[in-house]
XYZ file of C-alpha atoms in Angstrom:
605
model
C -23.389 11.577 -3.595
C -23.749 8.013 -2.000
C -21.568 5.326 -3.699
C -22.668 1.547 -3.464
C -20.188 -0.290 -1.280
C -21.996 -3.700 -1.356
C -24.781 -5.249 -3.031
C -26.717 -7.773 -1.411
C -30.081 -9.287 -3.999
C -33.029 -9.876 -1.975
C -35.829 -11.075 -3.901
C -38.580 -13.113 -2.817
C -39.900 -15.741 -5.298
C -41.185 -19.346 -6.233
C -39.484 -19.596 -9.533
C -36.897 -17.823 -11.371
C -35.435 -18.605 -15.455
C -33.916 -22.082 -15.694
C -35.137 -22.898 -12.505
C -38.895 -22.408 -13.510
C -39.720 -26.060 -13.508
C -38.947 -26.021 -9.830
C -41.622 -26.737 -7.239
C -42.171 -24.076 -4.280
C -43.416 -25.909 -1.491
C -47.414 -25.588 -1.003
C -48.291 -21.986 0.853
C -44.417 -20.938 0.648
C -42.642 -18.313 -1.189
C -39.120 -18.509 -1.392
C -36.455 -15.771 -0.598
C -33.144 -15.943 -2.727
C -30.232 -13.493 -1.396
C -26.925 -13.014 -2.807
C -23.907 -10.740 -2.902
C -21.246 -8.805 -5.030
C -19.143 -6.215 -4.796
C -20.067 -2.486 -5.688
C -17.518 0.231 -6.416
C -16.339 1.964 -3.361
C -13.484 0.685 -1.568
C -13.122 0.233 2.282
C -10.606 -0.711 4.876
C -11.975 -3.686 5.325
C -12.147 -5.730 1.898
C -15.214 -6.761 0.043
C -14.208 -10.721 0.930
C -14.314 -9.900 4.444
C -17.145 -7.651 4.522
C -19.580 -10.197 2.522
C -18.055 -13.204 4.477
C -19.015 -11.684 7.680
C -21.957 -10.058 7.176
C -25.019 -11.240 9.534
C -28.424 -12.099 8.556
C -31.352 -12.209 11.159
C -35.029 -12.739 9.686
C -37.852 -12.127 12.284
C -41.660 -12.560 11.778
C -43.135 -8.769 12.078
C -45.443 -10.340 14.987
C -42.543 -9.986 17.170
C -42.784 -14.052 17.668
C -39.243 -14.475 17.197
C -36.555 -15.122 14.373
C -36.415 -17.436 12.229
C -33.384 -17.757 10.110
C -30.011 -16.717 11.080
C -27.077 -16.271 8.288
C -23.611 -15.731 8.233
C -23.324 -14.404 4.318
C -20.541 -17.353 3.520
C -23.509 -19.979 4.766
C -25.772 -18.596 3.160
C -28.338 -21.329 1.271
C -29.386 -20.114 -2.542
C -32.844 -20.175 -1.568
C -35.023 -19.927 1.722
C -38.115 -20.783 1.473
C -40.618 -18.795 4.167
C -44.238 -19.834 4.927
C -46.791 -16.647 3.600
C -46.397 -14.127 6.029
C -44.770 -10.773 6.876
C -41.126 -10.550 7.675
C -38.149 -8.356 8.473
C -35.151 -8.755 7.538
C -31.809 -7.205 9.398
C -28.723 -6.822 8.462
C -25.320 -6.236 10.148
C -21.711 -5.785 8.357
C -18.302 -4.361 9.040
C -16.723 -4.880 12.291
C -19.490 -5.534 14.124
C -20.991 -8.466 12.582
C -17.140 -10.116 13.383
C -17.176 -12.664 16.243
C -14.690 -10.740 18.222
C -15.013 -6.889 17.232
C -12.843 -4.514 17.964
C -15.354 -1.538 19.517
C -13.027 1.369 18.965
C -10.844 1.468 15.757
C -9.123 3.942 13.261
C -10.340 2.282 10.301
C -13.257 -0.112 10.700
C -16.759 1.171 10.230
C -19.893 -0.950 11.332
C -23.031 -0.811 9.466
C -26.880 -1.953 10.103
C -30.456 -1.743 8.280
C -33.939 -3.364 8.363
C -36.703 -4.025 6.037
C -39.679 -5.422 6.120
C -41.216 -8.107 3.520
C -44.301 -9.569 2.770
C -43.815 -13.272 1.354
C -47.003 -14.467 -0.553
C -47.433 -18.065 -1.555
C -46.178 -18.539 -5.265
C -46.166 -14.663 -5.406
C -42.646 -12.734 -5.914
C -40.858 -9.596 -3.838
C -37.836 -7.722 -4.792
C -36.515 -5.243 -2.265
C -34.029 -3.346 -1.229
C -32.169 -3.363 2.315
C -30.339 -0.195 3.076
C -27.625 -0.713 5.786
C -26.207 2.879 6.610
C -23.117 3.342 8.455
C -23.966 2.770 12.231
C -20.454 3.433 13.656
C -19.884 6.058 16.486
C -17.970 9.233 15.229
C -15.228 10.685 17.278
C -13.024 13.353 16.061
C -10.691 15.024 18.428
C -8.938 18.387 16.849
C -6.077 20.433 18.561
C -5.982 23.984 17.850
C -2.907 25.664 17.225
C -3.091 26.816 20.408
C -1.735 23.463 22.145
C 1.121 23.901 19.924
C 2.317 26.729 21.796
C 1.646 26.050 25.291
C 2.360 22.756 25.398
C 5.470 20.694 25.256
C 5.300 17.518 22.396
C 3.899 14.504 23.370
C 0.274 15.843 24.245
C -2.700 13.493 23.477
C -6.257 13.053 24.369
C -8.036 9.937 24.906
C -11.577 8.402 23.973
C -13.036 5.947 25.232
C -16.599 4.771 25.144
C -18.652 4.518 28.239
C -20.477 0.726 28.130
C -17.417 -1.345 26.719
C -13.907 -2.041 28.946
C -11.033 -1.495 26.866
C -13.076 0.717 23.653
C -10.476 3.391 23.221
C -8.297 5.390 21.268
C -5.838 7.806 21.780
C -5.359 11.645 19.265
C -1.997 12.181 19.173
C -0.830 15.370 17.101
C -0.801 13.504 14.160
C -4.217 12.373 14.775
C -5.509 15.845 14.975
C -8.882 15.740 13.012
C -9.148 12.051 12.076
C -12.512 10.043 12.863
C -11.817 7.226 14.639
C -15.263 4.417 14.798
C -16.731 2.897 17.534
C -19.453 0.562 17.886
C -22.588 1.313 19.220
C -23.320 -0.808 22.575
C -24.969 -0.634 25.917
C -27.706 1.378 27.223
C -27.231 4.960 26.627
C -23.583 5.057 26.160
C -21.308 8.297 26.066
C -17.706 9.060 24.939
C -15.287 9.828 27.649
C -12.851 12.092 26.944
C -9.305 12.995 28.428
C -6.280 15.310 27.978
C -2.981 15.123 28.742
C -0.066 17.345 28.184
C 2.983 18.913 29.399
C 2.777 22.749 29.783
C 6.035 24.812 28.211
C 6.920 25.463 31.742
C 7.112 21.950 33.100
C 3.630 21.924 34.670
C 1.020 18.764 34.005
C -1.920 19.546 32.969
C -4.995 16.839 32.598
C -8.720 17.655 31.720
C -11.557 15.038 31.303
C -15.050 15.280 29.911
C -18.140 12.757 29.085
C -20.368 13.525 25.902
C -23.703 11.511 27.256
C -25.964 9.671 25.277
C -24.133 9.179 22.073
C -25.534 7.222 19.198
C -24.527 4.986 16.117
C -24.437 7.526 12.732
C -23.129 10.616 13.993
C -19.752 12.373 14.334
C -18.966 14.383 18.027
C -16.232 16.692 16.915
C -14.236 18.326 19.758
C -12.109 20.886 18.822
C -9.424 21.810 22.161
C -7.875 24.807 22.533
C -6.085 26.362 25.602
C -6.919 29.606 26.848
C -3.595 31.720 28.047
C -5.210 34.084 30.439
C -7.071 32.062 32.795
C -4.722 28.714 32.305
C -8.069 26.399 30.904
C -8.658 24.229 28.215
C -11.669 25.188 26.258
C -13.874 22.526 24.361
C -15.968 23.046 21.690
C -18.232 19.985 21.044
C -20.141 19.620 17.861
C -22.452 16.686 16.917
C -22.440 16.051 13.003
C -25.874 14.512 12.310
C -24.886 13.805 8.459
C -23.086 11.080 8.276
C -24.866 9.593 5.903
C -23.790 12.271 3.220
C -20.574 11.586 4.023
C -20.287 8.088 4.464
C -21.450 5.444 2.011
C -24.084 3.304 2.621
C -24.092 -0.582 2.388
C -27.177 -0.965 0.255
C -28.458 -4.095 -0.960
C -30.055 -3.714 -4.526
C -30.440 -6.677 -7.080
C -28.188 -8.072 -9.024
C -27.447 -7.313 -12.653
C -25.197 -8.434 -15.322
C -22.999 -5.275 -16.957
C -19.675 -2.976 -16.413
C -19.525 -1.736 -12.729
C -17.341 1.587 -12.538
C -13.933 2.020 -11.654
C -12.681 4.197 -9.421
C -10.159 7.626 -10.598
C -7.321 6.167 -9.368
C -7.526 3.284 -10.459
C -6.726 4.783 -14.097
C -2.690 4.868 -14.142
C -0.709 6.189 -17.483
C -0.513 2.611 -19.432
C -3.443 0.297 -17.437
C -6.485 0.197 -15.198
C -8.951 -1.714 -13.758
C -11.927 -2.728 -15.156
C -15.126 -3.916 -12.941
C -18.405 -5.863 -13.874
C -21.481 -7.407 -11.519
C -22.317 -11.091 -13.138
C -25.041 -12.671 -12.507
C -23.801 -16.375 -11.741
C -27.057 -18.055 -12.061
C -27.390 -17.058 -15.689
C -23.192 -16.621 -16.721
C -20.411 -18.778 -16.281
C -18.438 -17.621 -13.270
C -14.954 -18.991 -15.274
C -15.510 -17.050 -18.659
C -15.507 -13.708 -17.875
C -13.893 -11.507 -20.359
C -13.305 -7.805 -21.252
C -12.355 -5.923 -24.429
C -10.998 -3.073 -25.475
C -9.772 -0.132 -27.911
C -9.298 3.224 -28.825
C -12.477 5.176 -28.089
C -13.680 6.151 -31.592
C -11.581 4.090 -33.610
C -13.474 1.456 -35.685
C -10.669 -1.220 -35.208
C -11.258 -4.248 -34.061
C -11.685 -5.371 -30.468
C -8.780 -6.702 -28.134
C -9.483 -9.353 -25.646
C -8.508 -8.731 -22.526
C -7.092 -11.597 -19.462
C -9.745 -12.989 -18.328
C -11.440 -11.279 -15.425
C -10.655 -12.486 -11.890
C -13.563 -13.441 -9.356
C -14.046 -11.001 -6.641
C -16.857 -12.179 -4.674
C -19.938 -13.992 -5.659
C -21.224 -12.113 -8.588
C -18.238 -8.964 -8.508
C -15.330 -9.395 -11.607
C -11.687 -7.472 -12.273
C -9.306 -7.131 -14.871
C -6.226 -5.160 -15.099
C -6.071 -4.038 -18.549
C -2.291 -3.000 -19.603
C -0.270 -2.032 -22.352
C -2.310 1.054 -23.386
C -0.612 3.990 -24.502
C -0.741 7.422 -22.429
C -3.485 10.268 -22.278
C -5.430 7.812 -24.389
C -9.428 7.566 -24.298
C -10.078 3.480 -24.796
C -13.431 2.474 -24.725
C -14.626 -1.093 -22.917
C -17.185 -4.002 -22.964
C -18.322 -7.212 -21.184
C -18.472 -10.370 -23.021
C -20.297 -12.858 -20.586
C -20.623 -17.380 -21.378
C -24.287 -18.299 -21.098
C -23.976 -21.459 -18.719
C -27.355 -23.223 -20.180
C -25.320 -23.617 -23.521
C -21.985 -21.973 -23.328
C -22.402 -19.764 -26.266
C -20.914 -16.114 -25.639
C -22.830 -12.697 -24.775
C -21.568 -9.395 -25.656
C -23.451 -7.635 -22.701
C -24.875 -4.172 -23.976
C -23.362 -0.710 -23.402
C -19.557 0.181 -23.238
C -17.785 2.595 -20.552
C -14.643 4.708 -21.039
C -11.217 5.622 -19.418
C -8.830 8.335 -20.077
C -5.182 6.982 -19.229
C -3.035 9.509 -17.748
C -0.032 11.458 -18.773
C 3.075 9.650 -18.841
C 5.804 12.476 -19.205
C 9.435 11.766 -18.811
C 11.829 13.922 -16.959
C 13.350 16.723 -19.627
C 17.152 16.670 -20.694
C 17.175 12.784 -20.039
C 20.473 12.092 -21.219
C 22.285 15.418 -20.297
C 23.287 16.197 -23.736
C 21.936 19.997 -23.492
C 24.389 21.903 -20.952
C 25.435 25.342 -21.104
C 27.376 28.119 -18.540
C 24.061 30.258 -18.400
C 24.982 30.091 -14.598
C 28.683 30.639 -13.878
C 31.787 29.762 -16.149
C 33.303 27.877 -13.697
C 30.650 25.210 -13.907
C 28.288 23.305 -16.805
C 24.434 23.773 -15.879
C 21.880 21.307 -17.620
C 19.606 23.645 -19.131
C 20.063 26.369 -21.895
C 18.468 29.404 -22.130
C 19.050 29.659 -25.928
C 17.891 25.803 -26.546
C 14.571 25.487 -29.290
C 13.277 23.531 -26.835
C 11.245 25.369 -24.135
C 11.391 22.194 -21.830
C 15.356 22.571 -22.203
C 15.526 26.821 -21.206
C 15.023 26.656 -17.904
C 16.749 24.811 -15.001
C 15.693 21.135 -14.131
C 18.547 19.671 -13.197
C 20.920 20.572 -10.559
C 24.316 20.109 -8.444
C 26.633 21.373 -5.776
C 28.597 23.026 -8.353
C 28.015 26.630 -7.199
C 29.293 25.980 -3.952
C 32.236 23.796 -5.017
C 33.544 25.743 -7.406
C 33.332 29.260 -5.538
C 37.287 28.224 -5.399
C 37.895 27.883 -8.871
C 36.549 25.664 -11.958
C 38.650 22.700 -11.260
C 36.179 21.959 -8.139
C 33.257 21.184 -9.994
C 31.859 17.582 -8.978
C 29.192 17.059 -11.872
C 30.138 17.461 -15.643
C 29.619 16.284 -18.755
C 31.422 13.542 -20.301
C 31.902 13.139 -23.687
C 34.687 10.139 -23.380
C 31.730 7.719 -21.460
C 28.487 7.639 -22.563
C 25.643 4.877 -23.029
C 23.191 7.140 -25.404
C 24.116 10.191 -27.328
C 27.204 12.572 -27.167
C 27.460 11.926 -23.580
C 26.612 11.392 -20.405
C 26.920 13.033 -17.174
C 29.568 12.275 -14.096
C 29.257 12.781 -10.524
C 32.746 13.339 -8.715
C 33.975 13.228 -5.178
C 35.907 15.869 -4.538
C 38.056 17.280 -1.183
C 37.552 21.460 -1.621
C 39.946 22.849 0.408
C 38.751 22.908 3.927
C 35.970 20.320 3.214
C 34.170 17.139 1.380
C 31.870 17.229 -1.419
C 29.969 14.591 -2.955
C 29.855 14.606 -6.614
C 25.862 14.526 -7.294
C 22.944 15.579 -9.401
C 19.129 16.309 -8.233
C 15.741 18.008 -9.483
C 15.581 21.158 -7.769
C 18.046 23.958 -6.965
C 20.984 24.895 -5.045
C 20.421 27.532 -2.030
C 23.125 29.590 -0.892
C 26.705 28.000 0.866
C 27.000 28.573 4.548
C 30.590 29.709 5.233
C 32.353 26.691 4.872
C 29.740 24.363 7.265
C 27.862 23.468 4.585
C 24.685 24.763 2.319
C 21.635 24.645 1.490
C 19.595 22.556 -1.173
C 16.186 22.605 -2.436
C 14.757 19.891 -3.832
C 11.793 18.600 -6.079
C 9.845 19.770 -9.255
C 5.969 20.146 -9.716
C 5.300 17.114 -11.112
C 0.936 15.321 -11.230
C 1.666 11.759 -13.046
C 2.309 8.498 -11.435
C 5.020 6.021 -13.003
C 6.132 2.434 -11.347
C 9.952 2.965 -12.092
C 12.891 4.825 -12.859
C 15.374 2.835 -14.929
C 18.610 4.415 -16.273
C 22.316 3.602 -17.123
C 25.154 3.771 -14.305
C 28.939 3.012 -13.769
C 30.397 3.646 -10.766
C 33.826 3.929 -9.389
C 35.070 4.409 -5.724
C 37.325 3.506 -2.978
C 37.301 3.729 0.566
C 35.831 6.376 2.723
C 39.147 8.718 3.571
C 37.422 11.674 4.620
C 35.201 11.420 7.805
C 33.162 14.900 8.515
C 30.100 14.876 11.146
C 28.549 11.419 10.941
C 26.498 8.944 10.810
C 26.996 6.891 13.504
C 28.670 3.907 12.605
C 30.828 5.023 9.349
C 34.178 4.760 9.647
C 37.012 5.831 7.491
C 38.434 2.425 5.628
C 34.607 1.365 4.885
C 33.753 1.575 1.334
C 31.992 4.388 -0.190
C 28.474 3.858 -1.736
C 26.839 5.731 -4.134
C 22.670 6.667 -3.584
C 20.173 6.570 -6.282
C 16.940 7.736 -5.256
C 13.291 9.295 -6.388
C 10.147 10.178 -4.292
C 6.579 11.384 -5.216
C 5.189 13.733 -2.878
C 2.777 16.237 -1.549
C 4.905 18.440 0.000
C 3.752 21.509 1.243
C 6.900 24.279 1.024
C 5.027 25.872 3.982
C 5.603 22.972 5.510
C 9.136 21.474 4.231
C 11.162 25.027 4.213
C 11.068 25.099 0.610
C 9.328 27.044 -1.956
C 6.475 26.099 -4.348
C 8.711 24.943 -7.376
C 11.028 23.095 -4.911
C 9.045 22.426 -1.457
C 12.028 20.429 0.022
C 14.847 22.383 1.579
C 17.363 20.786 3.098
C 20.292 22.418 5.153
C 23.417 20.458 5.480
C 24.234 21.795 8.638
C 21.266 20.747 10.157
C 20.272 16.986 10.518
C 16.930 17.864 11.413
C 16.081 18.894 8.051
C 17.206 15.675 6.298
C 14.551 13.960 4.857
C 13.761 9.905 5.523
C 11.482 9.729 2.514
C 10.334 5.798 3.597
C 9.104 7.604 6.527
C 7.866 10.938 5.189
C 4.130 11.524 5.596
C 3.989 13.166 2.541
C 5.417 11.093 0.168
C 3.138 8.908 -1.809
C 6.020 6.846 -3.297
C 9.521 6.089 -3.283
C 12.473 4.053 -4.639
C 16.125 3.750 -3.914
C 19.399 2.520 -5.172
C 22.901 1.851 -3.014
C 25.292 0.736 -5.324
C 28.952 -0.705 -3.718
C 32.112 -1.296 -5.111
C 34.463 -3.407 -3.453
C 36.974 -5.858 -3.208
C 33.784 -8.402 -3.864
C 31.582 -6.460 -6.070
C 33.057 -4.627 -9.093
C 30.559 -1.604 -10.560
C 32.745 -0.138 -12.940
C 31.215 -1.085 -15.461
C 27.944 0.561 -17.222
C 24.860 -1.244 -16.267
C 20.823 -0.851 -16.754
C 19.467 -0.352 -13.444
C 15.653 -0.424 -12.623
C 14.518 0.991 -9.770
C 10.477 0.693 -8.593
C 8.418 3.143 -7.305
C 7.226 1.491 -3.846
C 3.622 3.379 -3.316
C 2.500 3.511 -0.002
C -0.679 4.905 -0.743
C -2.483 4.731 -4.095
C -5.438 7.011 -4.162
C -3.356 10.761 -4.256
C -1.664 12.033 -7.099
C 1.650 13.866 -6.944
C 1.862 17.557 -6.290
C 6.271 17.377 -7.145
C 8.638 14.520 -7.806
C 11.867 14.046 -6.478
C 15.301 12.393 -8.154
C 18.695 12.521 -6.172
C 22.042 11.179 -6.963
C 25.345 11.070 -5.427
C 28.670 9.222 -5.814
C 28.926 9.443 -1.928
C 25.837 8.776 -0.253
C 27.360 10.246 3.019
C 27.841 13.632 1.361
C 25.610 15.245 3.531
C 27.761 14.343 6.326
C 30.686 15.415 4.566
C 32.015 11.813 4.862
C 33.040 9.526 2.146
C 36.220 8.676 -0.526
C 37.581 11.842 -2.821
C 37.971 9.790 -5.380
C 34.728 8.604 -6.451
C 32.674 8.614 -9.408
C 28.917 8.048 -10.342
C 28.304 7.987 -13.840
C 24.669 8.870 -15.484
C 22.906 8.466 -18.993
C 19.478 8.212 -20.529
C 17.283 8.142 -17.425
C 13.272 6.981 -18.439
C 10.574 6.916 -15.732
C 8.390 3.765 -16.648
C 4.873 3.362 -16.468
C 3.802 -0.518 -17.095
């Protein structure tokens, strides 16, 4: 289905509501073009889109043009003598003074239509302007993988402009990248260049002529063991225009515009509405809102923010979770100021806003050893309490006896309920173990090198924070395993606080479907950087300190928000991780610190 991305008004006519006692010059009709946003968004904004786009108008004799446009100088009306017309239109990156003619992200778009202007008479049409980019979309088969050494890439570049190129990495395996159409009959060069597994180079170049704006050229490489080539399979997607959405240019109407899916969170979203500014008030824009079904009465929203000419947003918050609210637009008449509830309503369905179960760690039980508590108990009344959620190193550091665990209640310290849980730092024998507490499961010890730990829970909502209750005590680091570079014993110990949303594949990540993440502590290559991590939608850390300087030993509320890197994908798992060490990993950090935890809530204003 095609989505409107812009909305450009192009009507043609001598005299339109209030301004009917205006006077259209003798044998002239007038054309009166404006522009608001639509619904889809792009990676170029709607501002920069509308601002750039270019506006040519040509008589159809072929005589020559006769207006010229940027959208920002735009006049409200044009008035044209009778006589047929066409009207083109370029946006996106190409109607930019300096373009860039080969990017990742930017996507170029054209149409035409043609108009007849009578004198006194009236048009309304509509200019479709599809996407006019040049596809390329370079995939490596599995195949380079294996016979090729890391680093590989293949180049693009097109034919007719110096400098148009971009360059498929692995990690760009499959992605379109846009280029604009230019020259006379232009093609896409092509190039790989790798490292074979046995040292050799290996370079192979190819041309794909006569390539044209609105259509994909997917090459798919893949290297052939017996004879030592590279075979390329080139297809040439011709339906782009299913796929990509058009710029169309419709006229403009007052009422609720849609908003996007994710653009619903679990306490607020985003409502949208196309005003018509000639009629409305641009500075008395409202929305309101309630239950859907309810007869109460309705709330008033803040009042909506100015896109673009004619486009309106409001963040509506507050609401309450897995909610159906219902929503209007109430529009100012500017002739006399008095207010217009603007017919029909739409509806949202908030999302779920579940918090993480045993929150304040006051269900434990020794369903797993008897050397060690577990959060979770298999004869609780509470099915979200019978299984395991929570977890810790316990099994490992205890396989010496009960006095090793390094998480445990504690009844004597608490913020909320009969107690709260503490995270100790602890010297086991032979080796270091940082006292902490995670969603997921422990794996298996590896003599005494280390273990390993798998980490997440399925988990589909999307909250902005974690906030909780912590007190932490330390010293200085006195145990110093394998690392990191530049900790020292006599530095201070810190304790981490973290949580991640993810996508994480298990295939992928070593782990398994309930807990994708595994994590070995003997290998660093398997420690995740989760401000790094493709996959992770969102994260949020902690360090907390305690020093000479900086005293934590006290309880505090802490508050820690969910950075999103990308806000149109929902979570497959979620991700929490304490320790009174953050070093632990490294076996590295002071044996007598302690991280204490109560009443954690995952926030979704």
């Amino acid at each position: 289905m095609k989505k409107t991305f812009a909305l450009i008004t192009i009507a043609a006519a001598a005299l339109l509501s209030c301004q009917k006692q205006q006077t259209t010059p003798e044998g002239e009709g007038a054309l009166i073009l404006s522009v608001s946003t639509g619904e889809t968004r792009a990676a170029m904004t709607s501002d920069e889109l509308l601002a750039n786009a270019d506006i040519r108008i040509y008589k159809d004799d072929f005589s020559g043009m006769v207006r010229h446009y940027k959208y920002s100088e735009l006049p409200q009306r044009i008035y044209l003598p009778s006589g047929g017309y066409r009207i083109d239109v370029v946006a996106g990156e190409a109607a930019k003074e300096t373009p860039s003619y080969a990017s990742w992200e930017q996507k170029s778009y054209k149409g035409s239509k043609a108009v007849t202007i009578t004198a006194g008479g009236s048009e309304n049409i509509t200019v479709v302007a599809a996407m006019n980019s040049i596809v390329s979309n370079i995939s490596f088969d599995s195949t380079i993988d294996s016979y090729f050494q890391a680093g590989y890439s293949c180049s693009v570049s097109l034919s007719t402009v110096e400098g148009a190129s971009l360059s498929y990495s692995k990690s760009q395996s499959g992605t379109d990248g846009y280029f604009i159409a230019s020259g006379f009959e232009p093609s896409l060069d092509w190039t790989f260049s790798g490292t074979l597994t046995s040292g050799e180079s290996f370079t192979k170049s190819g041309r794909i002529q006569n390539v044209e704006g609105g259509k994909r050229y997917k090459l798919l490489l893949k290297y052939v063991e017996k004879n030592g080539l590279l075979d390329v399979e080139i297809l040439v997607d011709d339906t782009l225009n299913e796929v990509y959405d058009d710029i169309i240019f419709v006229p403009v109407s007052t009422g609720l515009a849609s908003t996007g899916k994710y653009e619903v969170w679990g306490t607020k979203f985003t409502a949208y509405a196309d005003v018509d500014e000639n009629e409305y008030d641009r500075t008395k824009v409202y929305f309101e809102y309630r239950v859907a079904g309810s007869d109460g009465a309705w709330s008033r929203s803040v009042a909506a923010t100015r896109i673009s000419e004619g486009s309106y947003s409001a963040l509506i918050n507050g609401l309450a979770g897995e909610t159906e609210y219902e929503y209007r637009l109430v529009v100012t008449k500017a002739a006399d100021g008095s207010e217009e509830i603007v017919d029909g309503t739409k509806t949202v369905t908030t999302e779920a806003t579940p918090q993480v179960p045993n929150s304040s760690f006051e269900t434990v039980s020794h369903a797993e050893s008897s050397n060690y508590y577990s959060f979770y108990d298999p004869a609780s009344s509470d099915p979200a309490l019978q299984s395991k959620w929570w977890c810790s190193g316990n099994k490992g550091s205890t396989t010496v006896g009960s006095s090793y665990q390094i998480t445990y209640p504690d009844t004597g310290d608490k913020q909320d309920g009969n107690q709260s849980v503490c995270l100790e730092s602890r010297y086991v024998i032979v080796k270091f173990a940082a006292g902490n507490l995670f969603c997921g499961r422990f794996g298996a010890t590896i003599g005494t090198s280390g273990g390993t730990v798998y980490f997440g829970r399925p988990f589909t909502a999307r909250p902005t924070a974690m906030r909780f209750w912590a007190k932490y005590s330390s010293g200085k680091i006195n145990r110093v395993g394998n690392g990191p570079a530049g900790v020292q014993s006599g530095d201070y110990d810190k304790a981490s606080l973290r949580i991640a949303l993810g996508t994480w594949d298990y295939k992928k990540y070593g782990g398994d479907a309930n807990s994708p993440i595994l994590v070995n502590t003997t290998d660093e290559s398997t420690f995740m950087d989760y401000a790094t991590d493709e996959s992770t939608i969102a994260f949020g850390e902690r360090i907390l300190t305690a020093d000479a300087d900086n005293s934590t030993n006290v309880w505090q509320q802490i508050t820690i928000p969910l950075d999103y890197k990308t806000t149109t994908e929902y979570p497959t798992h979620i991700m929490i991780a304490f320790a009174a060490s953050m070093y632990g990993d490294y076996f590295t950090g002071c044996d007598s610190s302690k991280l204490w935890l109560d009443k954690i809530e995952l926030l979704y204003e």
